[in-house]
PDB file of C-alpha atoms in Angstrom:
ATOM      1  CA  UNK I   1       1.176  -3.817  15.469  1.00 88.00           C
ATOM      2  CA  UNK I   2      -1.326  -3.275  12.655  1.00 94.00           C
ATOM      3  CA  UNK I   3      -0.203  -1.479   9.515  1.00 96.00           C
ATOM      4  CA  UNK I   4      -2.360  -0.390   6.588  1.00 97.00           C
ATOM      5  CA  UNK I   5      -1.057   0.815   3.225  1.00 98.00           C
ATOM      6  CA  UNK I   6      -3.462   3.071   1.337  1.00 98.00           C
ATOM      7  CA  UNK I   7      -3.591   4.297  -2.255  1.00 98.00           C
ATOM      8  CA  UNK I   8      -6.410   5.550  -4.436  1.00 96.00           C
ATOM      9  CA  UNK I   9      -7.712   2.351  -6.067  1.00 95.00           C
ATOM     10  CA  UNK I  10      -5.966  -0.517  -4.219  1.00 96.00           C
ATOM     11  CA  UNK I  11      -4.841  -1.887  -7.573  1.00 93.00           C
ATOM     12  CA  UNK I  12      -1.140  -1.061  -7.544  1.00 95.00           C
ATOM     13  CA  UNK I  13       0.815   1.006  -5.012  1.00 97.00           C
ATOM     14  CA  UNK I  14      -0.719  -0.081  -1.715  1.00 98.00           C
ATOM     15  CA  UNK I  15      -0.924  -3.676  -2.934  1.00 97.00           C
ATOM     16  CA  UNK I  16       2.778  -3.691  -3.823  1.00 98.00           C
ATOM     17  CA  UNK I  17       3.658  -2.265  -0.391  1.00 98.00           C
ATOM     18  CA  UNK I  18       1.603  -4.994   1.265  1.00 97.00           C
ATOM     19  CA  UNK I  19       3.181  -7.719  -0.898  1.00 96.00           C
ATOM     20  CA  UNK I  20       6.731  -6.494  -0.168  1.00 96.00           C
ATOM     21  CA  UNK I  21       6.043  -6.345   3.554  1.00 95.00           C
ATOM     22  CA  UNK I  22       4.497  -9.815   3.644  1.00 93.00           C
ATOM     23  CA  UNK I  23       7.253 -11.419   1.571  1.00 91.00           C
ATOM     24  CA  UNK I  24      10.202 -10.037   3.490  1.00 87.00           C
ATOM     25  CA  UNK I  25       8.801  -9.857   7.001  1.00 87.00           C
ATOM     26  CA  UNK I  26       6.702 -13.003   7.257  1.00 72.00           C
ATOM     27  CA  UNK I  27       6.141 -14.256  10.776  1.00 68.00           C
ATOM     28  CA  UNK I  28       7.052 -10.973  12.417  1.00 70.00           C
ATOM     29  CA  UNK I  29       4.854  -9.209  14.952  1.00 85.00           C
ATOM     30  CA  UNK I  30       3.120  -6.976  12.389  1.00 88.00           C
ATOM     31  CA  UNK I  31      -0.225  -7.497  10.685  1.00 93.00           C
ATOM     32  CA  UNK I  32      -0.424  -5.719   7.360  1.00 96.00           C
ATOM     33  CA  UNK I  33      -3.111  -5.004   4.788  1.00 97.00           C
ATOM     34  CA  UNK I  34      -3.810  -2.592   1.963  1.00 98.00           C
ATOM     35  CA  UNK I  35      -6.872  -0.613   0.987  1.00 98.00           C
ATOM     36  CA  UNK I  36      -8.001   2.028  -1.485  1.00 97.00           C
ATOM     37  CA  UNK I  37     -10.040   5.178  -1.058  1.00 96.00           C
ATOM     38  CA  UNK I  38     -11.918   4.354  -4.302  1.00 95.00           C
ATOM     39  CA  UNK I  39     -11.236   0.688  -5.181  1.00 93.00           C
ATOM     40  CA  UNK I  40     -11.317  -0.355  -8.843  1.00 89.00           C
ATOM     41  CA  UNK I  41     -10.420  -3.475 -10.795  1.00 81.00           C
ATOM     42  CA  UNK I  42      -9.132  -1.602 -13.863  1.00 76.00           C
ATOM     43  CA  UNK I  43      -5.673  -2.789 -14.856  1.00 73.00           C
ATOM     44  CA  UNK I  44      -5.427  -5.345 -12.081  1.00 82.00           C
ATOM     45  CA  UNK I  45      -4.328  -8.209 -14.346  1.00 87.00           C
ATOM     46  CA  UNK I  46      -1.509  -6.164 -15.901  1.00 88.00           C
ATOM     47  CA  UNK I  47      -0.350  -5.024 -12.472  1.00 90.00           C
ATOM     48  CA  UNK I  48      -0.356  -8.575 -11.108  1.00 92.00           C
ATOM     49  CA  UNK I  49       1.741  -9.800 -14.053  1.00 93.00           C
ATOM     50  CA  UNK I  50       4.238  -6.906 -13.950  1.00 93.00           C
ATOM     51  CA  UNK I  51       4.780  -7.231 -10.217  1.00 95.00           C
ATOM     52  CA  UNK I  52       5.080 -11.023 -10.430  1.00 95.00           C
ATOM     53  CA  UNK I  53       8.009 -10.595 -12.834  1.00 95.00           C
ATOM     54  CA  UNK I  54       9.971  -8.883 -10.050  1.00 95.00           C
ATOM     55  CA  UNK I  55       9.095 -11.454  -7.407  1.00 95.00           C
ATOM     56  CA  UNK I  56       5.925 -10.260  -5.697  1.00 96.00           C
ATOM     57  CA  UNK I  57       2.435 -11.737  -5.645  1.00 94.00           C
ATOM     58  CA  UNK I  58      -0.749  -9.714  -5.479  1.00 93.00           C
ATOM     59  CA  UNK I  59      -3.836 -11.752  -4.667  1.00 89.00           C
ATOM     60  CA  UNK I  60      -7.535 -11.017  -4.395  1.00 90.00           C
ATOM     61  CA  UNK I  61      -9.611  -8.079  -5.510  1.00 93.00           C
ATOM     62  CA  UNK I  62      -9.088  -4.431  -4.539  1.00 95.00           C
ATOM     63  CA  UNK I  63     -10.726  -3.447  -1.258  1.00 96.00           C
ATOM     64  CA  UNK I  64     -12.013  -0.143   0.011  1.00 97.00           C
ATOM     65  CA  UNK I  65     -10.851   1.524   3.190  1.00 96.00           C
ATOM     66  CA  UNK I  66     -13.291   1.562   6.107  1.00 95.00           C
ATOM     67  CA  UNK I  67     -13.603   3.512   9.333  1.00 93.00           C
ATOM     68  CA  UNK I  68     -12.696   0.301  11.181  1.00 95.00           C
ATOM     69  CA  UNK I  69      -9.484  -0.013   9.138  1.00 95.00           C
ATOM     70  CA  UNK I  70      -8.447   3.497  10.138  1.00 94.00           C
ATOM     71  CA  UNK I  71      -9.168   3.378  13.849  1.00 93.00           C
ATOM     72  CA  UNK I  72      -7.685  -0.102  14.392  1.00 94.00           C
ATOM     73  CA  UNK I  73      -4.375   0.568  12.614  1.00 94.00           C
ATOM     74  CA  UNK I  74      -1.297   1.538  14.587  1.00 94.00           C
ATOM     75  CA  UNK I  75       0.354   2.878  11.452  1.00 95.00           C
ATOM     76  CA  UNK I  76      -1.276   4.222   8.296  1.00 96.00           C
ATOM     77  CA  UNK I  77       0.943   4.690   5.249  1.00 98.00           C
ATOM     78  CA  UNK I  78      -0.432   6.623   2.298  1.00 98.00           C
ATOM     79  CA  UNK I  79       1.448   5.221  -0.692  1.00 98.00           C
ATOM     80  CA  UNK I  80       0.125   7.752  -3.191  1.00 98.00           C
ATOM     81  CA  UNK I  81       0.369  11.301  -4.417  1.00 97.00           C
ATOM     82  CA  UNK I  82      -3.370  11.402  -5.167  1.00 96.00           C
ATOM     83  CA  UNK I  83      -4.742  10.615  -1.695  1.00 96.00           C
ATOM     84  CA  UNK I  84      -4.870  13.807   0.381  1.00 94.00           C
ATOM     85  CA  UNK I  85      -3.582  13.644   3.941  1.00 93.00           C
ATOM     86  CA  UNK I  86      -6.463  15.880   5.035  1.00 93.00           C
ATOM     87  CA  UNK I  87      -8.835  12.993   4.281  1.00 92.00           C
ATOM     88  CA  UNK I  88      -7.685  11.574   7.624  1.00 92.00           C
ATOM     89  CA  UNK I  89      -7.910  14.784   9.679  1.00 91.00           C
ATOM     90  CA  UNK I  90     -11.269  13.896  11.198  1.00 89.00           C
ATOM     91  CA  UNK I  91      -9.821  10.634  12.572  1.00 88.00           C
ATOM     92  CA  UNK I  92      -6.724  12.129  14.257  1.00 84.00           C
ATOM     93  CA  UNK I  93      -7.837  11.311  17.796  1.00 84.00           C
ATOM     94  CA  UNK I  94      -8.795   7.728  16.957  1.00 84.00           C
ATOM     95  CA  UNK I  95      -6.053   6.630  14.571  1.00 84.00           C
ATOM     96  CA  UNK I  96      -2.407   5.729  14.870  1.00 86.00           C
ATOM     97  CA  UNK I  97       0.586   7.394  13.255  1.00 92.00           C
ATOM     98  CA  UNK I  98       0.211   8.627   9.657  1.00 95.00           C
ATOM     99  CA  UNK I  99       3.033   8.559   7.099  1.00 96.00           C
ATOM    100  CA  UNK I 100       2.725   9.924   3.556  1.00 97.00           C
ATOM    101  CA  UNK I 101       4.798   8.664   0.627  1.00 98.00           C
ATOM    102  CA  UNK I 102       3.946  10.742  -2.440  1.00 97.00           C
ATOM    103  CA  UNK I 103       4.280   7.955  -4.991  1.00 98.00           C
ATOM    104  CA  UNK I 104       2.813   8.615  -8.436  1.00 96.00           C
ATOM    105  CA  UNK I 105       0.433   6.253 -10.163  1.00 92.00           C
ATOM    106  CA  UNK I 106       1.110   5.001 -13.677  1.00 90.00           C
ATOM    107  CA  UNK I 107      -0.755   3.543 -16.612  1.00 85.00           C
ATOM    108  CA  UNK I 108      -1.511  -0.047 -15.762  1.00 78.00           C
ATOM    109  CA  UNK I 109      -0.431  -1.047 -19.278  1.00 82.00           C
ATOM    110  CA  UNK I 110       3.122   0.291 -18.713  1.00 89.00           C
ATOM    111  CA  UNK I 111       4.987  -2.722 -17.310  1.00 92.00           C
ATOM    112  CA  UNK I 112       8.317  -0.892 -17.082  1.00 94.00           C
ATOM    113  CA  UNK I 113       6.846   1.968 -15.100  1.00 95.00           C
ATOM    114  CA  UNK I 114       4.962  -0.407 -12.799  1.00 95.00           C
ATOM    115  CA  UNK I 115       8.188  -2.250 -12.056  1.00 96.00           C
ATOM    116  CA  UNK I 116      10.211   0.946 -11.528  1.00 97.00           C
ATOM    117  CA  UNK I 117       7.667   2.358  -9.079  1.00 97.00           C
ATOM    118  CA  UNK I 118       7.425  -1.050  -7.391  1.00 97.00           C
ATOM    119  CA  UNK I 119      11.187  -0.984  -6.738  1.00 98.00           C
ATOM    120  CA  UNK I 120      10.810   2.449  -5.145  1.00 98.00           C
ATOM    121  CA  UNK I 121       8.016   1.136  -2.938  1.00 98.00           C
ATOM    122  CA  UNK I 122      10.166  -1.884  -2.053  1.00 97.00           C
ATOM    123  CA  UNK I 123      12.988   0.383  -0.814  1.00 98.00           C
ATOM    124  CA  UNK I 124      10.588   2.500   1.222  1.00 98.00           C
ATOM    125  CA  UNK I 125       8.941  -0.516   2.855  1.00 97.00           C
ATOM    126  CA  UNK I 126      12.324  -1.980   3.796  1.00 94.00           C
ATOM    127  CA  UNK I 127      13.344   1.395   5.248  1.00 94.00           C
ATOM    128  CA  UNK I 128      10.096   1.628   7.177  1.00 94.00           C
ATOM    129  CA  UNK I 129      10.613  -1.753   8.794  1.00 88.00           C
ATOM    130  CA  UNK I 130      14.043  -0.692  10.062  1.00 87.00           C
ATOM    131  CA  UNK I 131      12.336   2.112  11.989  1.00 88.00           C
ATOM    132  CA  UNK I 132       9.767  -0.268  13.485  1.00 82.00           C
ATOM    133  CA  UNK I 133      12.205  -2.673  15.150  1.00 66.00           C
TER     134      UNK I 133
END
């Protein structure tokens, strides 16, 4: 099963979801990745450091979502309140299941907020996996 987590910039929310999934469910039957609708590098270093403090590693640069990503994923999870679900309407016949988690973004300089939102994402990812078994 292929899963893709999507947020706006692929700096924070989708990357945390990917990191949580990979850390806790390594070696399972799922392939997971994250992408952004408009990838940016702004705040990446602060995000990496804040998330590392709570036990997760984010590696590499933000990546943009492609048509191929959408049509080859069995499950698409929007991990953002600023990525509209309707963006995916034109792919309905070609894509897998779509889930929306309306998770807010935060200032990348706010370590406490990054960590709080990361914990929320962690709970949601763990809950998601229980439904996939």
